[in-house]
Coordinates of C-alpha atoms in Angstrom, one line a residue:
M18 CA -51.7 44.4 35.6
T19 CA -49.4 45.3 32.7
A20 CA -46.0 44.7 31.8
L21 CA -44.9 48.1 33.1
D22 CA -46.6 47.9 36.5
R23 CA -45.7 44.5 37.2
P24 CA -42.6 44.1 39.3
L25 CA -39.9 41.6 37.7
T26 CA -37.7 40.0 39.8
S27 CA -35.0 39.7 37.1
T28 CA -34.6 43.5 37.2
L29 CA -34.1 44.1 40.8
P30 CA -30.8 45.1 42.0
R31 CA -28.6 42.0 43.1
A32 CA -25.7 42.4 45.2
R33 CA -22.7 40.4 43.7
P34 CA -19.3 39.5 45.3
G35 CA -16.3 41.8 44.1
R36 CA -14.8 40.1 40.9
A37 CA -12.3 42.6 40.1
W38 CA -10.2 39.9 38.1
V39 CA -12.9 39.8 35.8
G40 CA -12.9 43.5 34.9
V41 CA -9.1 43.4 34.8
L42 CA -9.3 40.5 32.2
A43 CA -11.8 42.5 30.1
G44 CA -9.4 45.4 30.2
V45 CA -6.8 43.6 29.2
L46 CA -8.6 42.0 26.2
L47 CA -9.9 45.0 25.1
V48 CA -6.3 46.5 24.7
V49 CA -4.9 43.4 23.2
L50 CA -7.8 43.1 20.7
A51 CA -7.9 46.9 19.6
A52 CA -4.0 46.6 19.3
T53 CA -4.6 43.4 16.9
S54 CA -7.1 45.0 15.0
L55 CA -4.8 47.8 14.0
F56 CA -2.5 45.4 12.3
V57 CA -4.8 42.7 10.8
G58 CA -6.0 43.5 7.0
V59 CA -5.2 42.5 3.4
S60 CA -2.7 45.5 3.3
D61 CA 0.7 45.0 4.9
V62 CA 0.6 47.2 7.9
S63 CA 2.7 46.2 11.0
P64 CA 4.9 48.0 13.5
V65 CA 7.9 47.4 11.4
S66 CA 6.5 48.6 8.4
V67 CA 4.9 51.7 10.1
L68 CA 8.2 52.5 11.6
T69 CA 10.3 52.0 8.3
G70 CA 7.7 53.4 6.0
G71 CA 6.7 49.9 4.4
P72 CA 7.5 49.0 0.8
D73 CA 5.6 52.0 -0.6
G74 CA 5.5 54.3 2.3
D75 CA 1.8 53.7 2.6
A76 CA 1.6 51.7 5.9
A77 CA 1.4 54.9 8.3
F78 CA -1.2 56.6 5.8
L79 CA -3.3 53.2 5.9
L80 CA -3.0 53.0 9.7
V81 CA -4.3 56.8 10.1
A82 CA -6.8 56.8 7.4
S83 CA -8.3 53.2 7.8
R84 CA -7.2 51.0 10.6
I85 CA -7.4 53.5 13.5
P86 CA -10.9 55.0 12.5
R87 CA -12.1 51.3 12.1
T88 CA -10.9 50.1 15.6
V89 CA -12.2 53.3 17.3
A90 CA -15.8 52.8 15.4
I91 CA -15.7 49.2 16.5
V92 CA -15.2 50.3 20.2
L93 CA -17.8 53.2 20.0
V94 CA -20.4 51.0 18.5
G95 CA -19.9 47.9 20.9
A96 CA -20.0 50.2 23.9
S97 CA -23.0 52.4 22.9
L98 CA -25.3 49.5 21.5
G99 CA -24.4 47.3 24.9
I100 CA -25.5 50.5 26.9
A101 CA -28.4 51.0 24.5
G102 CA -29.6 47.6 25.6
L103 CA -29.1 48.0 29.3
I104 CA -31.2 51.2 29.1
M105 CA -34.0 49.4 27.2
Q106 CA -34.0 46.6 29.8
M107 CA -34.6 49.0 32.6
L108 CA -37.3 51.1 30.8
V109 CA -39.2 47.8 30.0
R110 CA -38.1 46.1 33.0
N111 CA -37.3 43.0 31.0
K112 CA -34.0 41.4 30.4
F113 CA -34.7 40.0 27.0
V114 CA -35.3 43.3 25.1
E115 CA -33.0 45.6 22.9
P116 CA -33.4 47.9 20.3
G117 CA -33.4 45.0 17.7
T118 CA -36.0 43.0 19.6
T119 CA -38.5 45.9 20.3
G120 CA -38.6 47.3 16.7
V121 CA -36.8 50.3 17.3
S122 CA -34.2 49.2 14.5
E123 CA -37.0 48.5 12.0
F124 CA -38.6 51.9 12.6
A125 CA -35.0 53.6 12.3
T126 CA -34.7 51.7 9.0
L127 CA -37.9 52.9 7.6
G128 CA -36.8 56.4 8.6
M129 CA -33.7 55.5 6.3
L130 CA -36.1 54.6 3.6
V131 CA -38.2 57.9 4.0
T132 CA -34.9 59.8 3.4
M133 CA -34.0 58.0 0.3
V134 CA -37.4 58.7 -1.0
F135 CA -38.3 61.9 -0.2
L136 CA -34.9 63.6 0.7
P137 CA -32.3 61.8 -1.5
G138 CA -29.6 64.6 -1.2
L139 CA -29.8 64.7 2.6
P140 CA -26.3 64.8 4.1
V141 CA -25.5 61.9 6.7
V142 CA -26.0 63.9 9.7
G143 CA -29.7 64.7 8.3
K144 CA -30.5 60.9 7.7
M145 CA -29.3 60.4 11.2
G146 CA -31.6 62.8 12.6
V147 CA -34.6 61.3 10.6
A148 CA -33.7 57.8 11.6
A149 CA -33.4 58.9 15.3
A150 CA -36.8 60.4 15.1
F151 CA -38.4 57.3 13.9
G152 CA -36.3 55.3 16.0
L153 CA -37.7 57.5 19.3
F154 CA -41.3 57.0 17.7
G155 CA -40.7 53.4 17.6
T156 CA -39.7 53.2 21.3
W157 CA -42.7 55.1 22.2
V158 CA -45.0 52.8 20.4
F159 CA -43.2 49.7 21.7
L160 CA -43.6 51.1 25.2
R161 CA -47.3 52.0 24.6
V162 CA -48.2 48.4 23.4
V163 CA -46.2 46.7 26.1
R164 CA -48.5 48.4 28.7
F165 CA -51.7 46.8 27.4
V166 CA -50.0 43.5 27.0
P167 CA -50.6 41.1 29.9
V168 CA -47.4 39.6 30.6
R169 CA -47.2 36.2 32.3
Q170 CA -43.5 35.2 31.1
L171 CA -40.5 37.4 30.2
V172 CA -40.3 36.0 26.9
L173 CA -43.5 37.4 25.9
V174 CA -42.4 41.0 26.0
P175 CA -39.7 40.6 23.4
L176 CA -41.9 38.5 21.3
V177 CA -44.3 41.2 21.0
G178 CA -41.3 43.7 20.1
I179 CA -40.0 41.0 17.6
M180 CA -43.8 41.1 16.1
L181 CA -44.1 44.7 16.0
G182 CA -40.5 45.1 14.2
G183 CA -41.5 42.3 11.9
V184 CA -44.6 44.1 10.8
V185 CA -42.8 47.5 10.4
G186 CA -39.9 45.5 8.6
A187 CA -42.3 44.0 6.1
V188 CA -43.9 47.6 5.4
T189 CA -40.3 48.8 4.7
T190 CA -39.3 45.9 2.6
F191 CA -42.4 46.0 0.4
F192 CA -41.9 49.9 -0.2
A193 CA -38.3 49.2 -1.0
Y194 CA -38.9 46.7 -3.3
R195 CA -41.7 48.6 -5.2
L196 CA -39.3 51.7 -5.5
D197 CA -36.4 49.8 -6.4
L198 CA -34.2 50.6 -3.4
L199 CA -34.0 47.3 -1.7
Q200 CA -30.3 47.1 -2.6
S201 CA -29.7 50.5 -1.3
L202 CA -31.2 49.9 1.7
G203 CA -29.7 46.8 2.3
Q204 CA -26.3 48.2 2.0
W205 CA -27.1 50.7 4.7
S206 CA -28.5 48.3 7.1
Q207 CA -26.0 45.5 6.5
G208 CA -23.6 45.3 9.7
S209 CA -20.3 45.9 8.3
F210 CA -17.2 48.0 9.1
A211 CA -15.5 47.4 5.7
T212 CA -16.1 50.9 4.6
I213 CA -15.0 52.5 7.6
M214 CA -12.5 55.3 7.2
A215 CA -11.5 58.7 8.1
G216 CA -14.5 60.9 7.4
R217 CA -16.8 58.0 7.5
Y218 CA -17.3 57.3 11.0
E219 CA -17.2 60.6 13.2
F220 CA -21.2 60.6 13.7
L221 CA -20.4 57.7 16.1
W222 CA -19.1 60.2 18.3
I223 CA -22.6 61.1 19.0
A224 CA -23.4 57.6 20.0
G225 CA -20.5 57.9 22.5
L226 CA -21.9 61.4 23.7
M227 CA -25.3 59.3 24.4
V228 CA -23.1 56.9 26.4
V229 CA -22.0 59.7 28.8
V230 CA -25.5 61.0 29.2
A231 CA -26.4 57.4 30.3
W232 CA -23.3 57.3 32.6
V233 CA -24.5 60.7 34.2
A234 CA -28.0 59.2 34.5
A235 CA -27.1 55.8 35.7
D236 CA -28.8 55.9 39.2
R237 CA -32.1 57.0 37.8
F238 CA -32.1 54.3 35.4
S239 CA -31.7 51.9 38.3
V240 CA -34.4 53.4 40.2
I241 CA -36.9 53.3 37.2
G242 CA -36.3 49.6 36.7
L243 CA -37.8 49.1 40.2
G244 CA -41.2 50.5 38.7
E245 CA -43.0 53.7 38.1
E246 CA -44.7 53.7 41.5
F247 CA -41.6 53.1 43.5
A248 CA -39.6 55.6 41.5
T249 CA -42.3 57.9 42.0
N250 CA -42.4 57.5 45.9
L251 CA -38.6 58.2 45.9
G252 CA -39.3 61.7 44.3
L253 CA -38.1 60.9 40.6
D254 CA -39.6 62.3 37.7
Y255 CA -40.4 58.9 36.2
R256 CA -41.6 60.3 32.7
R257 CA -38.8 62.6 32.2
V258 CA -36.1 59.8 32.8
V259 CA -38.0 57.4 30.6
A260 CA -38.0 60.1 28.1
V261 CA -34.2 60.7 28.4
G262 CA -33.7 57.0 27.9
M263 CA -35.7 56.9 24.8
V264 CA -33.7 59.6 23.4
V265 CA -30.5 57.9 24.1
V266 CA -31.5 54.5 22.9
A267 CA -32.9 56.2 19.5
V268 CA -29.8 58.4 18.9
I269 CA -27.4 55.3 19.4
T270 CA -29.6 53.2 17.1
A271 CA -29.6 55.9 14.4
A272 CA -25.9 56.8 14.7
V273 CA -24.9 53.1 14.5
L274 CA -27.5 52.4 11.6
V275 CA -26.3 55.2 9.4
T276 CA -22.7 54.4 9.9
A277 CA -22.1 50.6 10.5
G278 CA -25.4 49.1 9.8
M279 CA -27.5 47.0 12.2
I280 CA -25.7 44.5 14.6
P281 CA -27.9 42.1 16.1
F282 CA -28.1 40.7 19.8
L283 CA -25.4 42.8 21.1
G284 CA -27.6 44.9 23.3
L285 CA -29.6 41.8 24.4
V286 CA -26.7 39.5 25.5
V287 CA -23.9 41.9 26.9
P288 CA -26.1 43.3 29.7
N289 CA -27.3 39.7 30.6
V290 CA -23.7 38.4 30.7
V291 CA -22.6 41.6 33.1
S292 CA -25.9 41.0 35.2
L293 CA -24.5 37.3 36.0
V294 CA -21.2 38.7 37.0
I295 CA -21.9 41.8 39.1
G296 CA -25.8 42.5 39.4
D297 CA -28.2 44.8 37.9
N298 CA -27.0 48.0 39.6
V299 CA -26.6 50.2 36.5
R300 CA -23.9 52.3 38.1
R301 CA -21.8 49.5 38.7
S302 CA -22.6 47.5 35.6
I303 CA -22.4 50.4 32.9
S304 CA -18.5 50.4 32.4
W305 CA -18.6 46.8 32.2
V306 CA -21.3 46.6 29.7
A307 CA -19.5 49.2 27.7
G308 CA -16.2 47.2 27.9
L309 CA -17.7 43.9 27.4
G310 CA -19.5 45.2 24.2
A311 CA -16.4 46.5 22.7
V312 CA -14.5 43.4 23.4
L313 CA -17.3 41.3 21.8
V314 CA -17.6 43.6 18.7
L315 CA -13.5 43.6 18.2
A316 CA -13.4 39.8 18.4
C317 CA -16.1 39.2 16.0
D318 CA -14.4 41.7 13.6
L319 CA -11.2 40.1 13.8
V320 CA -13.0 36.9 13.1
A321 CA -15.0 38.4 10.0
R322 CA -11.8 39.7 8.8
T323 CA -9.6 36.6 9.1
V324 CA -11.9 33.7 8.2
R325 CA -12.0 34.2 4.3
M326 CA -9.0 36.7 3.8
P327 CA -8.6 38.5 1.7
Y328 CA -12.5 38.6 1.8
E329 CA -14.6 39.8 4.7
I330 CA -17.6 38.3 6.2
P331 CA -20.1 40.9 7.1
L332 CA -19.7 41.6 10.9
S333 CA -23.7 41.2 11.3
V334 CA -23.1 37.5 10.4
V335 CA -20.5 36.8 12.8
V336 CA -22.2 38.8 15.6
G337 CA -25.6 37.1 14.9
V338 CA -24.3 33.5 15.3
V339 CA -22.4 34.3 18.6
G340 CA -25.3 36.3 20.0
A341 CA -27.9 33.8 19.0
A342 CA -25.9 30.9 20.8
L343 CA -25.4 33.2 23.7
F344 CA -29.2 34.1 23.8
L345 CA -30.1 30.6 23.9
W346 CA -27.9 29.7 26.6
L347 CA -29.4 32.8 28.7
L348 CA -33.0 31.6 27.9
L349 CA -32.4 27.9 28.9
R350 CA -30.3 29.2 32.0
R351 CA -33.6 31.1 33.2
R352 CA -35.9 28.4 32.2
S353 CA -33.9 26.0 34.3
R354 CA -33.7 28.2 37.3
A355 CA -37.2 29.0 37.2
R356 CA -38.1 25.2 37.3

């Protein structure tokens, strides 16, 4: 019995009582954090300075050219990575996977290295396409490997993905070091919104388009989370839906990588927290995952900007610390429930 054939109770849709107040709270937090993000930074950009023109007349320009694009990019990254993790968990039927724990991000980074070596003059959209192709291949490799892994515990599947990603990451680092591209690759892959401004974030709308695709196919992802045999008996084209899910995950990962870098743990912890609140139905939870992902990234970005002002901590560091703590809590919680 393989990982994709074995039914996992953690991925079966569960009904949860209505908790509308949680959704309202998340929406309010999203609006408040987004508004706060517009006016936090080294330069003096406040509602008063925007209305009066500021001391040099630059407040409105900075708001339009830097603060609004950065806030929009943060919301798009948080929503899209959360949904990518949700889809990945449905494809593998395991709650502890996301693009960062399945090797998809490492394959996409390898694609970035390939463009640096062989196509250095390629525009950003071309780099994103190559990274998406490598990410798609990495998703396919992971799904093929997991099929032949006898799974007895939920944590074994992400361990396999982490080992696969470690091997690919080691190969990428080796060639980047030998070709003196390690620093350039690190700048691309380090998760940070410090360089986001108008003209530098628009490719994230492609990730937003993939969110819409996932939203349309949400019911189908819920069905494939029950297993291939069950989905086929219901008349669903299992392989086609899996292919759509793979494309969505790969494109989102590539778009975020070439724009803001890698953000760890986001696609892992957000769907699990939402699952604890409303269950595993993708149609119900997809809006919650998008909203909570955006709230988490906005909050972490504000921390990254204010802790060492006027300097800025990379967002990936803050999200990594918070995400690791949440992941350990989820892991210990499931273990205690299993006992």
